[in-house]
mmCIF file of C-alpha atoms in Angstrom:
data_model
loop_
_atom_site.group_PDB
_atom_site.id
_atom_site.type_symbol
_atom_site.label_atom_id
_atom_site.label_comp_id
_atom_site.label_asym_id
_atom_site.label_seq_id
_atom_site.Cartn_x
_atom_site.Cartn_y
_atom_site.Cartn_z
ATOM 1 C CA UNK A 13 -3.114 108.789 114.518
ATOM 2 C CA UNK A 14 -7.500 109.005 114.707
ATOM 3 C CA UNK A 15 -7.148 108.657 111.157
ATOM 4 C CA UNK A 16 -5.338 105.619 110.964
ATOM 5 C CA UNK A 17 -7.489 104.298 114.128
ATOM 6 C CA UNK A 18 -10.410 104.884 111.935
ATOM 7 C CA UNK A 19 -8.909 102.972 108.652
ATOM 8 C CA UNK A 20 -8.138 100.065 110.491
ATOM 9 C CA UNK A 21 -11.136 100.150 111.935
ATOM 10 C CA UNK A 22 -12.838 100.079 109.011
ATOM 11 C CA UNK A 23 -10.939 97.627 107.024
ATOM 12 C CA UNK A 24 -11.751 95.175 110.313
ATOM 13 C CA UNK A 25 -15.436 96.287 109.678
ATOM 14 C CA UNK A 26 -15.340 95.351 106.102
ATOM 15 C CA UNK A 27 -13.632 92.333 106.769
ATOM 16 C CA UNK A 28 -15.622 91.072 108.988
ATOM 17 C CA UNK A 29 -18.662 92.101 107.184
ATOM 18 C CA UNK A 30 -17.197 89.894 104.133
ATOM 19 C CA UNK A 31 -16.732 86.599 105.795
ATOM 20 C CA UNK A 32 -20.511 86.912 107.541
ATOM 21 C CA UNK A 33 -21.905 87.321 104.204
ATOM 22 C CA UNK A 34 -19.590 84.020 103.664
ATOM 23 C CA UNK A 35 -21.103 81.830 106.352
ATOM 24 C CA UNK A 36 -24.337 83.181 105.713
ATOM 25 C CA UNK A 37 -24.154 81.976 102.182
ATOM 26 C CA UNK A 38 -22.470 78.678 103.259
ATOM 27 C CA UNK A 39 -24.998 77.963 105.932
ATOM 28 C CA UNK A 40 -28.273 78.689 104.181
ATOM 29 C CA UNK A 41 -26.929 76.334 100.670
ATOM 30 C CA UNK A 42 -26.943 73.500 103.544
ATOM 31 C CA UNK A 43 -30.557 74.175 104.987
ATOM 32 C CA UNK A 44 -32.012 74.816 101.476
ATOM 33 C CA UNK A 45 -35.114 72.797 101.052
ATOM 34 C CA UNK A 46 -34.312 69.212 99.669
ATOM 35 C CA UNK A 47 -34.194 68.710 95.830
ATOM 36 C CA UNK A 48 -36.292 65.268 94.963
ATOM 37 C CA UNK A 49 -33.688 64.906 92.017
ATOM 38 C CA UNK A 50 -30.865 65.416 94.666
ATOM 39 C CA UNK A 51 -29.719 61.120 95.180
ATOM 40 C CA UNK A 52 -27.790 62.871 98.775
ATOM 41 C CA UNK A 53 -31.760 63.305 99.830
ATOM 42 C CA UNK A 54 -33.107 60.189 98.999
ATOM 43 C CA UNK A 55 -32.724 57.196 101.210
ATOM 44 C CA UNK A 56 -31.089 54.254 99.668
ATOM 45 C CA UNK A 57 -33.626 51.147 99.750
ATOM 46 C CA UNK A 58 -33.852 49.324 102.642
ATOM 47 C CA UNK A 59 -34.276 45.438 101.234
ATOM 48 C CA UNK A 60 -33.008 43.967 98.029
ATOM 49 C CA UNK A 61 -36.909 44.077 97.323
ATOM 50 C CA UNK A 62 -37.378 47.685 97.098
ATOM 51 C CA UNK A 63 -36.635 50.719 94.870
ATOM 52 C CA UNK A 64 -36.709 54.430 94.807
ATOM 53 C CA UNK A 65 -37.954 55.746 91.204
ATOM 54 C CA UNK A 66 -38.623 59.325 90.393
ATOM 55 C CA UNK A 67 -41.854 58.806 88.118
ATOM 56 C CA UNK A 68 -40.581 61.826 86.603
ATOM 57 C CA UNK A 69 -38.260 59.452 84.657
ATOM 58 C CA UNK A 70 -39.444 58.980 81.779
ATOM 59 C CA UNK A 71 -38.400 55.411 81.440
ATOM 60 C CA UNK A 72 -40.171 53.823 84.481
ATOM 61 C CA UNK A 73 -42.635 51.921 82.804
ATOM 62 C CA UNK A 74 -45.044 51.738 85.629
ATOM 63 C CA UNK A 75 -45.765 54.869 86.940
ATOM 64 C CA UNK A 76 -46.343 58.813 85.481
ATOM 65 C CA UNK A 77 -47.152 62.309 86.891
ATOM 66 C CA UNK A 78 -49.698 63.628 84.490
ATOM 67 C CA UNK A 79 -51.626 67.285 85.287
ATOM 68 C CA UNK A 80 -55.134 66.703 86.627
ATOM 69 C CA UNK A 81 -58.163 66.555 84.597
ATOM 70 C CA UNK A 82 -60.012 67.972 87.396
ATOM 71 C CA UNK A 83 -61.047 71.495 87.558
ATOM 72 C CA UNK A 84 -58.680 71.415 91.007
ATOM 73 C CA UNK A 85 -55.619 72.737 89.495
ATOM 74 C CA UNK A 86 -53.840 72.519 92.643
ATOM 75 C CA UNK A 87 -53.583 68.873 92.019
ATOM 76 C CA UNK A 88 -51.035 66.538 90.345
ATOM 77 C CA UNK A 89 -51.757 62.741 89.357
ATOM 78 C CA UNK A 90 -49.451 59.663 89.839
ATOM 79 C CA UNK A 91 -50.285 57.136 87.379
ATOM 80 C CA UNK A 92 -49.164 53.594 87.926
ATOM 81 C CA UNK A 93 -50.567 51.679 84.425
ATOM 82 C CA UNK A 94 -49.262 48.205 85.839
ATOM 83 C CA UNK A 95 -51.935 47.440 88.068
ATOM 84 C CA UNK A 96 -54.623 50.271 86.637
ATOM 85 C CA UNK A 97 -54.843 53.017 89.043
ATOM 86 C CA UNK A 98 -54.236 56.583 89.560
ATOM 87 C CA UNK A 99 -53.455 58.418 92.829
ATOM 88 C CA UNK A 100 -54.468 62.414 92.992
ATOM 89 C CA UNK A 101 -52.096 64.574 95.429
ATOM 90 C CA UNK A 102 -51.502 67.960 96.683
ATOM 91 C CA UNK A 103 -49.186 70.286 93.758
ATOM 92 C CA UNK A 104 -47.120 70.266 97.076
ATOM 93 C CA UNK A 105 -45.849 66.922 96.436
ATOM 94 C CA UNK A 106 -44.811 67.732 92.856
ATOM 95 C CA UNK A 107 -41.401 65.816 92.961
ATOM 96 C CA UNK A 108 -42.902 62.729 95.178
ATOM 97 C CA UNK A 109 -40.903 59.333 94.522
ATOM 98 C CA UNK A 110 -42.056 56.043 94.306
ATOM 99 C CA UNK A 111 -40.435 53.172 96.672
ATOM 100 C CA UNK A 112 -42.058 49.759 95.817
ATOM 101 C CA UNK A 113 -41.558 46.771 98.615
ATOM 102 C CA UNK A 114 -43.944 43.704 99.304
ATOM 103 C CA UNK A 115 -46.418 42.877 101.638
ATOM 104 C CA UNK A 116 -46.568 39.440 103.477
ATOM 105 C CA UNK A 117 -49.311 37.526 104.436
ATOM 106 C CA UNK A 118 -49.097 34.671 107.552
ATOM 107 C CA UNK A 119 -50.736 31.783 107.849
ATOM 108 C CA UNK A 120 -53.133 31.678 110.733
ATOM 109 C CA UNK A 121 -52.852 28.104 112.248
ATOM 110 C CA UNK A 122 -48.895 27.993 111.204
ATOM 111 C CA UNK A 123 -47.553 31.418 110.721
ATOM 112 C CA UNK A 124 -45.756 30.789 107.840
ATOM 113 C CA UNK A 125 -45.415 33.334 105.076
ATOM 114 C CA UNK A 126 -48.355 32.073 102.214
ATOM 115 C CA UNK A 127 -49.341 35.015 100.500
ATOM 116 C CA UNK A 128 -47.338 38.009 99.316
ATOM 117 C CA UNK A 129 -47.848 41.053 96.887
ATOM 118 C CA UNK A 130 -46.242 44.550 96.026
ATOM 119 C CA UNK A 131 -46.729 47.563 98.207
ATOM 120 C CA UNK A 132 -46.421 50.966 96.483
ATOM 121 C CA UNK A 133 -45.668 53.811 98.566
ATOM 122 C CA UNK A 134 -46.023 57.422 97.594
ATOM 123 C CA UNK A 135 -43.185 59.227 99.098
ATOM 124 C CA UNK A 136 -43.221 63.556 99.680
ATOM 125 C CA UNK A 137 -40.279 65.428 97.921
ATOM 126 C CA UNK A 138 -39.474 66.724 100.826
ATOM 127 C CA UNK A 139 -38.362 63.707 102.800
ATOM 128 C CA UNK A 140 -35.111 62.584 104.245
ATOM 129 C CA UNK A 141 -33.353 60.108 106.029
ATOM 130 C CA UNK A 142 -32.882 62.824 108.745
ATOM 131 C CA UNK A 143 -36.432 63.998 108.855
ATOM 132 C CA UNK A 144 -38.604 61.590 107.510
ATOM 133 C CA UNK A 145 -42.607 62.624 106.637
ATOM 134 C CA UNK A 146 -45.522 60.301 106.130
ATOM 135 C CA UNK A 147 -45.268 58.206 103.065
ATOM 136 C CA UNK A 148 -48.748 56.971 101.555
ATOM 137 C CA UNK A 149 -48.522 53.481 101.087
ATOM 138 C CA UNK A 150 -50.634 51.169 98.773
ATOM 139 C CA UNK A 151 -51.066 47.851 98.937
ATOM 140 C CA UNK A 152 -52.345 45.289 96.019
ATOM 141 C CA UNK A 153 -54.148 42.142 96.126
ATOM 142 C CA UNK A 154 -55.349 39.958 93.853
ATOM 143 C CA UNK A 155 -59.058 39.458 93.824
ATOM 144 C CA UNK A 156 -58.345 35.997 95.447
ATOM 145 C CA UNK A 157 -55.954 37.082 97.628
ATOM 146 C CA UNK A 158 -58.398 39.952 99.283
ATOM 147 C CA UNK A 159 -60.800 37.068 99.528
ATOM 148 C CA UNK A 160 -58.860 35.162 101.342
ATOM 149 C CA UNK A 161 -58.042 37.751 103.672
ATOM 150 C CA UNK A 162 -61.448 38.649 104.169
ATOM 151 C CA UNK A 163 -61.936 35.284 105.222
ATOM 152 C CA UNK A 164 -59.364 35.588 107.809
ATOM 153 C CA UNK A 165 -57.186 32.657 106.036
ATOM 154 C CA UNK A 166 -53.664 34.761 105.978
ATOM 155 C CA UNK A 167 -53.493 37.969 108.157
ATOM 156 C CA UNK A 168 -51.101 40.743 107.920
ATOM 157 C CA UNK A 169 -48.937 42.386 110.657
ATOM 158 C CA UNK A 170 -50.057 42.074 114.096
ATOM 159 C CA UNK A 171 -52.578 44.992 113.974
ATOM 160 C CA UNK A 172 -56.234 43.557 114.918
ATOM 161 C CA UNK A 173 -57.805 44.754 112.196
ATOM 162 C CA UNK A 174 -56.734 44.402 108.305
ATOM 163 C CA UNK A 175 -56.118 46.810 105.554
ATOM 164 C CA UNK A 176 -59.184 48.583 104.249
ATOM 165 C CA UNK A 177 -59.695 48.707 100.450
ATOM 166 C CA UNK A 178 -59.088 52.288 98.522
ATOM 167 C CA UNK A 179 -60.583 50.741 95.526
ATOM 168 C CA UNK A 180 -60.892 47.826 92.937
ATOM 169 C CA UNK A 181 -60.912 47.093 89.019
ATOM 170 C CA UNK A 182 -61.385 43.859 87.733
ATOM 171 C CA UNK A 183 -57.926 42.249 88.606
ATOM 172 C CA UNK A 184 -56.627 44.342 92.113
ATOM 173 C CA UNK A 185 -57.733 45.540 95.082
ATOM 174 C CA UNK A 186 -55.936 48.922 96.344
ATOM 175 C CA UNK A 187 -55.999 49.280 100.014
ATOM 176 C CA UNK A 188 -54.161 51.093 103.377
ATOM 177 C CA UNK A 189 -52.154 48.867 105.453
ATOM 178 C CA UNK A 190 -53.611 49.218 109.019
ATOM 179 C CA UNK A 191 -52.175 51.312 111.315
ATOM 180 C CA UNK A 192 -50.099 52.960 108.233
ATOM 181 C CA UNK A 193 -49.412 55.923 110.625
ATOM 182 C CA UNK A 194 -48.675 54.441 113.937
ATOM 183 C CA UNK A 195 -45.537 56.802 114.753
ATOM 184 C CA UNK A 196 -46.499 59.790 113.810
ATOM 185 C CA UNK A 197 -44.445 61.091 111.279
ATOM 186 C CA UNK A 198 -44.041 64.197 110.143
ATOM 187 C CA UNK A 199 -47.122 64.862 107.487
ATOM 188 C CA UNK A 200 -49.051 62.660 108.971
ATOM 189 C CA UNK A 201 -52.250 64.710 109.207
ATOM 190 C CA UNK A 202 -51.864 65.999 105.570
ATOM 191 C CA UNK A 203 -51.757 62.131 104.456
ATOM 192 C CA UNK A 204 -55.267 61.628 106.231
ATOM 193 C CA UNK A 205 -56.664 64.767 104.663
ATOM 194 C CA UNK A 206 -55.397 63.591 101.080
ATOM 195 C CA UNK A 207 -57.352 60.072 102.261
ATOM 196 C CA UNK A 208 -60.771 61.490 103.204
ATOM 197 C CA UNK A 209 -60.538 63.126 99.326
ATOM 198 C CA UNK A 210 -60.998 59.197 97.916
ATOM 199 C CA UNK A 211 -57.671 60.184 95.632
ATOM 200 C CA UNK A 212 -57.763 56.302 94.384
ATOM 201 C CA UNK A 213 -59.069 56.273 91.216
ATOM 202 C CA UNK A 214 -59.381 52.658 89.331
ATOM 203 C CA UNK A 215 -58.370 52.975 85.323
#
């Protein structure tokens, strides 16, 4: 009778020890750290005007990761040849995406929409729809367009103060929106550390 006791005991044991091995398999394939190649992780565009692009693809034509030059090895380079800049970041955002939109520019006196332009923003590989981090967003301008808004003729948003410039060549000016960061987000302090490095480099 004990030894029967003690066999069913242990075949209870050893079942039970099986399915919490299960679970604990099941559970930790769900709160594995997001893949950037996984589409389940990536949040679908927003407007008609915007697009998420792994610049790891080697057919997006504007943008590349290349390995810095630098004797930082820690770092990784997005390259975006259209407008003739580079971007250095963290090896921790190895996997970033690129989500393109457009900026808009009011009129002063009317507050119509006059000037508009594209708005590159460098997204972590480790964001999600459910927790979202700090993106790093760029904004381009034509040369005339930046004048312009230094002159105060279109403004952007209803911050008080305007973007401020991250860099220049001959056709573009690079710059932050203002108050980029106004909620917070996860990452957020690691984004302003990146920022105080001058990453923007003009090609």
């Amino acid at each position: 009778m004990i030894s029967i006791l003690k066999k069913t005991t242990i075949t209870w044991s050893v079942a039970a020890l099986a399915l919490i091995l299960i679970l604990v398999a099941g559970c930790s394939s769900l709160h594995n750290p997001s893949n950037p190649n996984n589409s389940q992780n990536q949040e679908p565009a927003t407007t008609s005007s915007q697009q998420n692009t792994d610049p790891s693809t080697p057919e997006s034509p504007l943008s590349s990761p290349v390995d810095s030059d630098s004797a930082d090895s820690d770092s990784i380079v997005y390259k975006n040849t259209q407008y003739g800049f580079s971007f250095t970041l963290p090896a921790g955002w190895k996997g970033y995406s690129i989500i393109t939109g457009n900026w808009e520019g009011y009129d002063v006196e009317s507050s119509r929409i006059t000037e508009s332009g594209p708005m590159i923003s460098i997204r972590h590989p480790q964001w999600t729809s459910q927790n979202p981090r700090q993106d790093i967003p760029v904004m381009i301008f034509t040369i005339n367009q930046w004048n312009l808004l230094q002159k105060e003729t279109f403004h952007i948003g209803a911050a008080p103060m305007g973007p401020s410039e991250l860099g220049r060549n001959d056709s573009y000016v690079f710059a932050l929106p203002a108050r980029y960061n106004y909620s917070f987000p996860t990452g957020y302090e690691e984004v302003e550390k990146i920022l105080e490095n001058h990453p923007l480099q003009v090609n």
